[in-house]
PDB file of C-alpha atoms in Angstrom:
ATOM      1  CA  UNK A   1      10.831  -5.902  10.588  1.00  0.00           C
ATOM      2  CA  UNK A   2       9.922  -3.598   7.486  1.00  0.00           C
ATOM      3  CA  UNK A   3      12.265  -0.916   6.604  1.00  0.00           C
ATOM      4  CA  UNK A   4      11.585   2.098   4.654  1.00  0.00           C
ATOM      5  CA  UNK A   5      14.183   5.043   3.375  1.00  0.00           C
ATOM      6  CA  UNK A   6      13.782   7.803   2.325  1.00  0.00           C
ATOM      7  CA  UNK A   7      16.571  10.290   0.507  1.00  0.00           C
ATOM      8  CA  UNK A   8      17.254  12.423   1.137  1.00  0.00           C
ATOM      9  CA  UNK A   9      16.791  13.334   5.009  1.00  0.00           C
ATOM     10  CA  UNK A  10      16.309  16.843   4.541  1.00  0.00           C
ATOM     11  CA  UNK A  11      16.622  19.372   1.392  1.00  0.00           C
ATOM     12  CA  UNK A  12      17.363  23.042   1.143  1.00  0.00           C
ATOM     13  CA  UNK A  13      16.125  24.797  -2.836  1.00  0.00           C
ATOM     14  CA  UNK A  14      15.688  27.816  -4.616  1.00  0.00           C
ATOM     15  CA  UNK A  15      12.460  28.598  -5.657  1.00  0.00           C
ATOM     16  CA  UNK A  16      11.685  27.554  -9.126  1.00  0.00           C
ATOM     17  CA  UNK A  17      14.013  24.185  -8.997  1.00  0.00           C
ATOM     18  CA  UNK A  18      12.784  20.581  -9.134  1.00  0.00           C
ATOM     19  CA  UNK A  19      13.210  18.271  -5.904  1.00  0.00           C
ATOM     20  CA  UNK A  20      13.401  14.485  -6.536  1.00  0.00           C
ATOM     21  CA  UNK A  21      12.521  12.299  -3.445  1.00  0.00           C
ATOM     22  CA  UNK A  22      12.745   8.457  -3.081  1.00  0.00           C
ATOM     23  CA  UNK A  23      11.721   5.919  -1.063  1.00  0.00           C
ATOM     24  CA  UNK A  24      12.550   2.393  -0.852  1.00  0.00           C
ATOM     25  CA  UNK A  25      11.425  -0.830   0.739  1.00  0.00           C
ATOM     26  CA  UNK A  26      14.661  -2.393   1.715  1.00  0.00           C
ATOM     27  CA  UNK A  27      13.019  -6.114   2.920  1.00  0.00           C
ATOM     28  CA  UNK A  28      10.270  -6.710   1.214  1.00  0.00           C
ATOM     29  CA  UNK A  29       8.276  -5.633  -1.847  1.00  0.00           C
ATOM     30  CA  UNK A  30       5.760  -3.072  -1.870  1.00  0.00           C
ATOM     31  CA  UNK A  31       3.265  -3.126  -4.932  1.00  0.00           C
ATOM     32  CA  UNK A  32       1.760   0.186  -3.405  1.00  0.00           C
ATOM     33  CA  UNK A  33       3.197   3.185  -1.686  1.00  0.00           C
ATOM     34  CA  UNK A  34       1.790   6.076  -0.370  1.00  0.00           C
ATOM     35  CA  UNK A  35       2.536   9.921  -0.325  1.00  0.00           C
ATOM     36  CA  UNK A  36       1.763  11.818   2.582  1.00  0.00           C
ATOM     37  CA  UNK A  37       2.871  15.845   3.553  1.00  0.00           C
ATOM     38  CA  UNK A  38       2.677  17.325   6.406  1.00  0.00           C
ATOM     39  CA  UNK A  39       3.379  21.149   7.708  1.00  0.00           C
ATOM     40  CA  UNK A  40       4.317  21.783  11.642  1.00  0.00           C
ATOM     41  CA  UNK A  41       1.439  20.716  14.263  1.00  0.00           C
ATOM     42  CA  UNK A  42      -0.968  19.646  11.231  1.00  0.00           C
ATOM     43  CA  UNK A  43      -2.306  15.865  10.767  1.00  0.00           C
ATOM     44  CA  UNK A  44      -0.977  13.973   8.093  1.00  0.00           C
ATOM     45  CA  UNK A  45      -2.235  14.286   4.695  1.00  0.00           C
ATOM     46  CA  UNK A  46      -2.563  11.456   2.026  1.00  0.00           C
ATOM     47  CA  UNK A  47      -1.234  13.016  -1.190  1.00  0.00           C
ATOM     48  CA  UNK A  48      -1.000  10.321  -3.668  1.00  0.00           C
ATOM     49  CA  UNK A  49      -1.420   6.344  -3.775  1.00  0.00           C
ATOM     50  CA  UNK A  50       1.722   5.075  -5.821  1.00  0.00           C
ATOM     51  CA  UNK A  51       1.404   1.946  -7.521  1.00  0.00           C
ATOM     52  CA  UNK A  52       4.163  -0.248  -9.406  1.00  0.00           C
ATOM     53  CA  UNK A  53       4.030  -0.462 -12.892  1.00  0.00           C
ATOM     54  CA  UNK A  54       0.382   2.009 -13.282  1.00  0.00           C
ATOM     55  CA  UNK A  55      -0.124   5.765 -12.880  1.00  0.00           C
ATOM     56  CA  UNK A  56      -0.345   7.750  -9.046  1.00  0.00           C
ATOM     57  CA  UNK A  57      -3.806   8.155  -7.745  1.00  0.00           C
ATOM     58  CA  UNK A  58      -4.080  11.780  -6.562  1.00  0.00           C
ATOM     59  CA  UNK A  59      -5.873  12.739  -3.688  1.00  0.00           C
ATOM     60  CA  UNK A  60      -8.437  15.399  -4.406  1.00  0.00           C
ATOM     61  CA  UNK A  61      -6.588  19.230  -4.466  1.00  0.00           C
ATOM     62  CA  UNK A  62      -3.279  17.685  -5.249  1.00  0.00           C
ATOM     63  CA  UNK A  63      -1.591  19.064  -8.318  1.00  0.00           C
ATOM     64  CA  UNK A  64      -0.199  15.790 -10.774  1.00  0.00           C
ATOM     65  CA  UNK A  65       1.682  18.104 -12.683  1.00  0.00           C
ATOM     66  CA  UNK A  66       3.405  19.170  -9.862  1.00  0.00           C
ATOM     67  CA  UNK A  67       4.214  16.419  -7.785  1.00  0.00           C
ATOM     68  CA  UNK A  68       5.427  13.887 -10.360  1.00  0.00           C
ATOM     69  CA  UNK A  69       5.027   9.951  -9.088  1.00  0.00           C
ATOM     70  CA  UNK A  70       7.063   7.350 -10.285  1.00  0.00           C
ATOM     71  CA  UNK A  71       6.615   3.561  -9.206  1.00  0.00           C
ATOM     72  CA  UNK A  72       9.309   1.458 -11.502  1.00  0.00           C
ATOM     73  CA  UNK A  73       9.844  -1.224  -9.321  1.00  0.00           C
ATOM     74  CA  UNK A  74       8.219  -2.881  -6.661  1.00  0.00           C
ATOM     75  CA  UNK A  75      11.001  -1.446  -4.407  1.00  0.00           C
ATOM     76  CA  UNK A  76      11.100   2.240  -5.255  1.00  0.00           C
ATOM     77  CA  UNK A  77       8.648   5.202  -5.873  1.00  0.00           C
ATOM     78  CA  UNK A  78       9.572   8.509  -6.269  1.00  0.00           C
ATOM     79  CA  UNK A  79       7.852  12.056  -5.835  1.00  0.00           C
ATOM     80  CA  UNK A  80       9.598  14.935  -8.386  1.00  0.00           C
ATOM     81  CA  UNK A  81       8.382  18.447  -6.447  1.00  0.00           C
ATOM     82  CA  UNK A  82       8.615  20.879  -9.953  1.00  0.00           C
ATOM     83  CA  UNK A  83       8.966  24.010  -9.732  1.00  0.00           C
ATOM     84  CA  UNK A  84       8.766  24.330  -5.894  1.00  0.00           C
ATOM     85  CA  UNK A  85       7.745  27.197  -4.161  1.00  0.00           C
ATOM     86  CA  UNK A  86       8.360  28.776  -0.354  1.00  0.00           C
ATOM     87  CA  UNK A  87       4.289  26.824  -0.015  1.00  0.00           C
ATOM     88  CA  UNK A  88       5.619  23.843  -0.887  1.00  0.00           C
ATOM     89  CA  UNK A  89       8.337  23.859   2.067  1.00  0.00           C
ATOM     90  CA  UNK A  90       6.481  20.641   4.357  1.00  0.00           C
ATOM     91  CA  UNK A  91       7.826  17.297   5.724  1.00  0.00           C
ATOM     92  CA  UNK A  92       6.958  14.566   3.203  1.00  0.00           C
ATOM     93  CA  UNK A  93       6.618  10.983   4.409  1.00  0.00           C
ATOM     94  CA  UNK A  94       5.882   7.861   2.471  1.00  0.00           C
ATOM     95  CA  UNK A  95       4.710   4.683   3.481  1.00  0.00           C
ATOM     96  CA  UNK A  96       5.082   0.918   1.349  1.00  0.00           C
ATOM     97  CA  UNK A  97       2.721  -1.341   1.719  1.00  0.00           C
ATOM     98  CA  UNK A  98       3.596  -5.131   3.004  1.00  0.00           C
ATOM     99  CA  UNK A  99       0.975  -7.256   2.098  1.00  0.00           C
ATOM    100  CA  UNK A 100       3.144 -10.105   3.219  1.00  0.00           C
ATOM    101  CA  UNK A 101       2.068 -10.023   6.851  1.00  0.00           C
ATOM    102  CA  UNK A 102      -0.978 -11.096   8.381  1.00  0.00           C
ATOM    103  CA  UNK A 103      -2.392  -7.771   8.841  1.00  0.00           C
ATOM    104  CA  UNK A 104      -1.897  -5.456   5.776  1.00  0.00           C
ATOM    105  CA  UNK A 105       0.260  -2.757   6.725  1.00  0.00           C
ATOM    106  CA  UNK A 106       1.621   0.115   6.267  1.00  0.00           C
ATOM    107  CA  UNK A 107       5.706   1.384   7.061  1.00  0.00           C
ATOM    108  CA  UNK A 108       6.127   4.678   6.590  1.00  0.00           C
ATOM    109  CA  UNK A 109       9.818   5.994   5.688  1.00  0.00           C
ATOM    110  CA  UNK A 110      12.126   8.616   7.759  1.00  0.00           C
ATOM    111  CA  UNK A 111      10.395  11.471   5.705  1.00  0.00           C
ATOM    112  CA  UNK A 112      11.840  14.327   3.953  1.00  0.00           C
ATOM    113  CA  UNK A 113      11.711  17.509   5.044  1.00  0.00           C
ATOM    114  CA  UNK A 114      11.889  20.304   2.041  1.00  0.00           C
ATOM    115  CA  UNK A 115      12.793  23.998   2.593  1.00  0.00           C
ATOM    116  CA  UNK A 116      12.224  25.867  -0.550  1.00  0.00           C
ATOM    117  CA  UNK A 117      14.286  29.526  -0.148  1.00  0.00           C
TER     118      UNK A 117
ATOM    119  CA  UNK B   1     -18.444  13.727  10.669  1.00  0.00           C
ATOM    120  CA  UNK B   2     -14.880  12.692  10.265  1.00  0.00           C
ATOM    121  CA  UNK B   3     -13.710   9.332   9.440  1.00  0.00           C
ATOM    122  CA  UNK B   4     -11.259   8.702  12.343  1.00  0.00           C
ATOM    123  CA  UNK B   5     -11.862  10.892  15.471  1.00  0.00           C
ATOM    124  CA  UNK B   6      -9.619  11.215  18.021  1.00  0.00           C
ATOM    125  CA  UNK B   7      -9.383  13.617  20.875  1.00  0.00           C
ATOM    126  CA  UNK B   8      -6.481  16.171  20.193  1.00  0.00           C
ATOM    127  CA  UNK B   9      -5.525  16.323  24.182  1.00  0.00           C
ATOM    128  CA  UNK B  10      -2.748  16.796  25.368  1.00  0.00           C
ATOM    129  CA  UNK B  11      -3.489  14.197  27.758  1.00  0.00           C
ATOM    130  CA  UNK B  12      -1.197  14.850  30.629  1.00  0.00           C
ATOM    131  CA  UNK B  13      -0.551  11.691  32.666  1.00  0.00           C
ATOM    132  CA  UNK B  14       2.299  10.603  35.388  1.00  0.00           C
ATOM    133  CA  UNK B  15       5.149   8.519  35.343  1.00  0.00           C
ATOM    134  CA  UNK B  16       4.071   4.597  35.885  1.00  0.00           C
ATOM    135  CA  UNK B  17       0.276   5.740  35.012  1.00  0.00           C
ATOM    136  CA  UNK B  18      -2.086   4.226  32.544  1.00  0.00           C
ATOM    137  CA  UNK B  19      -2.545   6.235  29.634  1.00  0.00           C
ATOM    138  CA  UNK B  20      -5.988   5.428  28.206  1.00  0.00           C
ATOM    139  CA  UNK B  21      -6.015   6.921  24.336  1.00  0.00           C
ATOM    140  CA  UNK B  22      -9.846   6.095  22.319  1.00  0.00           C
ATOM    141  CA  UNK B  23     -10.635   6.412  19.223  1.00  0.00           C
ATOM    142  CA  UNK B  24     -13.674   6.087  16.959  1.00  0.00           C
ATOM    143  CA  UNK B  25     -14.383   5.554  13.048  1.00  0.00           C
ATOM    144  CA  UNK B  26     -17.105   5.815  10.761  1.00  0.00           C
ATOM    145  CA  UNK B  27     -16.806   2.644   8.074  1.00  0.00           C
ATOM    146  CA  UNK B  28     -18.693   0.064   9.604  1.00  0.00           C
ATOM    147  CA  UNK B  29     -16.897  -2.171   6.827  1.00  0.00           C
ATOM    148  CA  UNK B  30     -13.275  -1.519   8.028  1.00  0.00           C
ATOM    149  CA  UNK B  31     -11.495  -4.503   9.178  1.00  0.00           C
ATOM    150  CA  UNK B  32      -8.415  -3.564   9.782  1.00  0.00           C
ATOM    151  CA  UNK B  33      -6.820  -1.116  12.920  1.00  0.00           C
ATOM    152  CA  UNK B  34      -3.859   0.839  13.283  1.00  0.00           C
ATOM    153  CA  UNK B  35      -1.570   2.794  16.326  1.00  0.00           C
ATOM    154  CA  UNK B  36       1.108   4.980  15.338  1.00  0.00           C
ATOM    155  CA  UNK B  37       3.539   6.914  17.511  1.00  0.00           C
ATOM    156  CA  UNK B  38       4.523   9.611  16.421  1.00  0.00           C
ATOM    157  CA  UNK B  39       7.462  11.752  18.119  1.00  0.00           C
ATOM    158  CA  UNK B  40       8.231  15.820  17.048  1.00  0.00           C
ATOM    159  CA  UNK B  41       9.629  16.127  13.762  1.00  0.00           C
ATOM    160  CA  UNK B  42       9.844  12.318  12.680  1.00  0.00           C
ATOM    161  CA  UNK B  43       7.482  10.187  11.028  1.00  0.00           C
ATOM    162  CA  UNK B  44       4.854   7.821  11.949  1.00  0.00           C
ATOM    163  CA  UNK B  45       6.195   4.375  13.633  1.00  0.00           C
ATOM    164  CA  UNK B  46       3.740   1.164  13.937  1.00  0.00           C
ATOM    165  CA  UNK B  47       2.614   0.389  17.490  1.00  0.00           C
ATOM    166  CA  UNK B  48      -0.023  -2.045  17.335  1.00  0.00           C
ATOM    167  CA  UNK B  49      -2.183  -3.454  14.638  1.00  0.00           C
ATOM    168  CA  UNK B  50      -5.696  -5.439  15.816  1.00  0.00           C
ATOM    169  CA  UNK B  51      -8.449  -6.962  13.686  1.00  0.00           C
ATOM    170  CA  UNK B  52     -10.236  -9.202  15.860  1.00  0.00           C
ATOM    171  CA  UNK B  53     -12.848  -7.593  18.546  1.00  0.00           C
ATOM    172  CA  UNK B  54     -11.255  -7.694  21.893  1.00  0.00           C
ATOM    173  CA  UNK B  55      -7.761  -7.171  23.396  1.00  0.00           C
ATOM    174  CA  UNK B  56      -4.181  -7.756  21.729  1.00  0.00           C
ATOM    175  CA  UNK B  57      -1.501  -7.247  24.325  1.00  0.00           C
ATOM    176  CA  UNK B  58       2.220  -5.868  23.302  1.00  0.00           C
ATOM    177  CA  UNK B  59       4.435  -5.384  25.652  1.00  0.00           C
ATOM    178  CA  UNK B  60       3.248  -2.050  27.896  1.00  0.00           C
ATOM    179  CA  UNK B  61       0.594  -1.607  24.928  1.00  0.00           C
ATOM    180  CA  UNK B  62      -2.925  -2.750  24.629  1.00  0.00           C
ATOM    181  CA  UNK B  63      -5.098  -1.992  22.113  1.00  0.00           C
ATOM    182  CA  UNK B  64      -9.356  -3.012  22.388  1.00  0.00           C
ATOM    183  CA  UNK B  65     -11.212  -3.330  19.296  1.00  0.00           C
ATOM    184  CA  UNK B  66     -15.169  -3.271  19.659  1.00  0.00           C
ATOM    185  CA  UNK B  67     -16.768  -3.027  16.119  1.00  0.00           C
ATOM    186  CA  UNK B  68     -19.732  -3.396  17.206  1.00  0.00           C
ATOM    187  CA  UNK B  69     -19.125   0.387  18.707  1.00  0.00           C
ATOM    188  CA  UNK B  70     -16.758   1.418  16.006  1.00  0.00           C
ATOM    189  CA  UNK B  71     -14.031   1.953  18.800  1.00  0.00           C
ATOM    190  CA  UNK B  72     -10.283   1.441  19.134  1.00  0.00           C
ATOM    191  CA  UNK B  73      -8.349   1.788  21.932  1.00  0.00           C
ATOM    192  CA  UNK B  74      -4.677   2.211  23.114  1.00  0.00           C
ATOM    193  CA  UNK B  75      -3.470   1.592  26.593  1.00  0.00           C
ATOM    194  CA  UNK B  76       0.117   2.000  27.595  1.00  0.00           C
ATOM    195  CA  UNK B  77       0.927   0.596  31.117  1.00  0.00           C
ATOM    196  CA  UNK B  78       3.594   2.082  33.425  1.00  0.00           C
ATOM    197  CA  UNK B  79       3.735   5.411  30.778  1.00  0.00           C
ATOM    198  CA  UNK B  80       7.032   6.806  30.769  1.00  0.00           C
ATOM    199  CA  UNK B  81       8.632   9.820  29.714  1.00  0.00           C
ATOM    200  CA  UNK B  82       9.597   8.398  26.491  1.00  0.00           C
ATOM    201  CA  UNK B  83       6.200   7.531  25.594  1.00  0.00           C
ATOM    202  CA  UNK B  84       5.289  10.947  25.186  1.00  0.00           C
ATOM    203  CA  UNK B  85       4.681  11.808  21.764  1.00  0.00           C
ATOM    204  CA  UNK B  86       1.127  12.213  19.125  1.00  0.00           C
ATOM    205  CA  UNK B  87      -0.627   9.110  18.950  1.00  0.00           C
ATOM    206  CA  UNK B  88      -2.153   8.502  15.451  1.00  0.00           C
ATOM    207  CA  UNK B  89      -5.220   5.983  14.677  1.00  0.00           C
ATOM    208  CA  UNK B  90      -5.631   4.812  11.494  1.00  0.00           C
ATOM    209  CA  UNK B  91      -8.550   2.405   9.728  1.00  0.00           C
ATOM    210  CA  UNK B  92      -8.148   0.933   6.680  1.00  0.00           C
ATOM    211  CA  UNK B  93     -10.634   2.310   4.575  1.00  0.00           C
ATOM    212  CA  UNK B  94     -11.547  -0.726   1.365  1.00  0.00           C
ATOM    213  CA  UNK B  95     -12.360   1.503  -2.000  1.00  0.00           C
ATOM    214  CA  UNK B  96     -13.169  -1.673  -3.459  1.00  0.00           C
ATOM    215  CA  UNK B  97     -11.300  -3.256  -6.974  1.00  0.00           C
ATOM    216  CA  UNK B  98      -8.473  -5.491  -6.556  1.00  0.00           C
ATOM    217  CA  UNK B  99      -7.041  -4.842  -3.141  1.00  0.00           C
ATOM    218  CA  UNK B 100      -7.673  -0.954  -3.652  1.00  0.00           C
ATOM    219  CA  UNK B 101      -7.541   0.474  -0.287  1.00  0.00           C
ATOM    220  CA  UNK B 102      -5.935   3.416   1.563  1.00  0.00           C
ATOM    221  CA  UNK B 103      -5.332   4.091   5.696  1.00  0.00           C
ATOM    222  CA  UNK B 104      -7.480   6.852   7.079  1.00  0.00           C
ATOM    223  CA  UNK B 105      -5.474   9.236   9.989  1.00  0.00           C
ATOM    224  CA  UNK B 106      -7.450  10.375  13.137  1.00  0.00           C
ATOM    225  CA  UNK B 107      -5.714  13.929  13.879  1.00  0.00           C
ATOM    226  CA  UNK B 108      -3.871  12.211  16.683  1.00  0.00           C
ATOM    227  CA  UNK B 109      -3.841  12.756  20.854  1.00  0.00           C
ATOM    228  CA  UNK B 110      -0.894  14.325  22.196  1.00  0.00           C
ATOM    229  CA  UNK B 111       0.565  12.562  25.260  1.00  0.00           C
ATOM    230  CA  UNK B 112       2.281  14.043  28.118  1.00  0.00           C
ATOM    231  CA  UNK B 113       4.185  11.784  30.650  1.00  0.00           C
ATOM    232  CA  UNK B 114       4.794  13.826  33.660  1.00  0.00           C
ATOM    233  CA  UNK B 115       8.015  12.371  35.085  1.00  0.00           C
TER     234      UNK B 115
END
């Protein structure tokens, strides 16, 4: 089946530091990935569409400058949190798209969870 | 009106029950259906995927697709402890371009398997 990582699991920060989170489809490629956040007993929110090779698409309140995208390869995407803040402390999931199956779908990854001190 | 609606519940069933979870969408367009479990601090895992109107059968899962109603269904046969967890429904929503497209979340039903 798909398989998507995440690293790292969990992450602990002073306010003020940068946070660098990837994801990776390990067997198969993923031309599009998705970045979601989501804070205790709240629905999942679609932050950002990520796609390989062209700049993020950023849902509408999101910050760019602040939650840097990168999509290098059709394998990896990565979200920089700048400057984080306590605010910013959430679980942060992403998803890779495998348009290799019948049904276009969606695997999300382990998720992240960030506690900014 | 929301995209994806779904009842928040909990929906508290017993051991070896039916659990019956609905949910309805908007896009009249969308073609493509999604179930996601989703237990207490992890993330989303893929349950069922359906396209077609009618029933697609998995195991203790069934999901029921009626476009025609914009409706989406989940049952899970002979519910378990196990099985409880938020159940997430998600339509593919088509922004049109080349293959531009993102998955719209219900807000999920909690489900409670009384053992």
């Amino acid at each position: 089946g798909a398989v998507v990582s995440q690293h790292p699991s969990w992450v602990i920060c002073k306010s003020g530091t940068s946070v660098k989170i990837e994801c990776r489809s390990l067997d198969f490629q993923a031309t599009t990935m998705f970045w979601y956040r989501q804070f205790p007993k709240q629905s999942l929110m679609l932050m950002a569409t990520s796609n390989e090779g062209s700049k993020a698409t950023y849902e509408q309140g999101v910050e760019k400058d602040k939650f840097l995208i990168n999509h290098a390869s059709l394998t990896l995407s990565t979200l920089t949190v700048t400057s984080a803040h306590p605010e910013d402390s959430s679980f942060y999931i992403c998803s890779a798209r495998d348009i290799g199956r019948t049904v276009d779908t969606q695997y999300f990854g382990p998720g992240t969870r960030l506690t900014v001190l | 009106q929301k995209e994806v609606e779904q009842n928040s519940g909990p929906l508290s069933v017993p051991e070896g029950a039916i659990a019956s979870l609905n949910c309805t969408y908007s896009d009249r367009g969308s073609q493509s259906f999604f179930w996601y479990r989703q237990y207490s601090g992890k993330s989303p895992e893929l349950i069922m995927s359906i396209y077609s109107n009618g029933d697609k059968e998995d195991g203790r899962f069934t999901a029921q697709l009626n476009k025609a109603s914009q409706y989406v269904s989940l049952l899970i046969r002979d519910s378990q402890p196990s099985d409880s967890a938020t159940y997430l429904c998600a339509v593919n929503l088509y922004l049109g371009g080349d293959s531009s497209y993102k998955l719209i979340f219900g807000s999920g039903t909690r489900l409670l398997v009384r053992p």
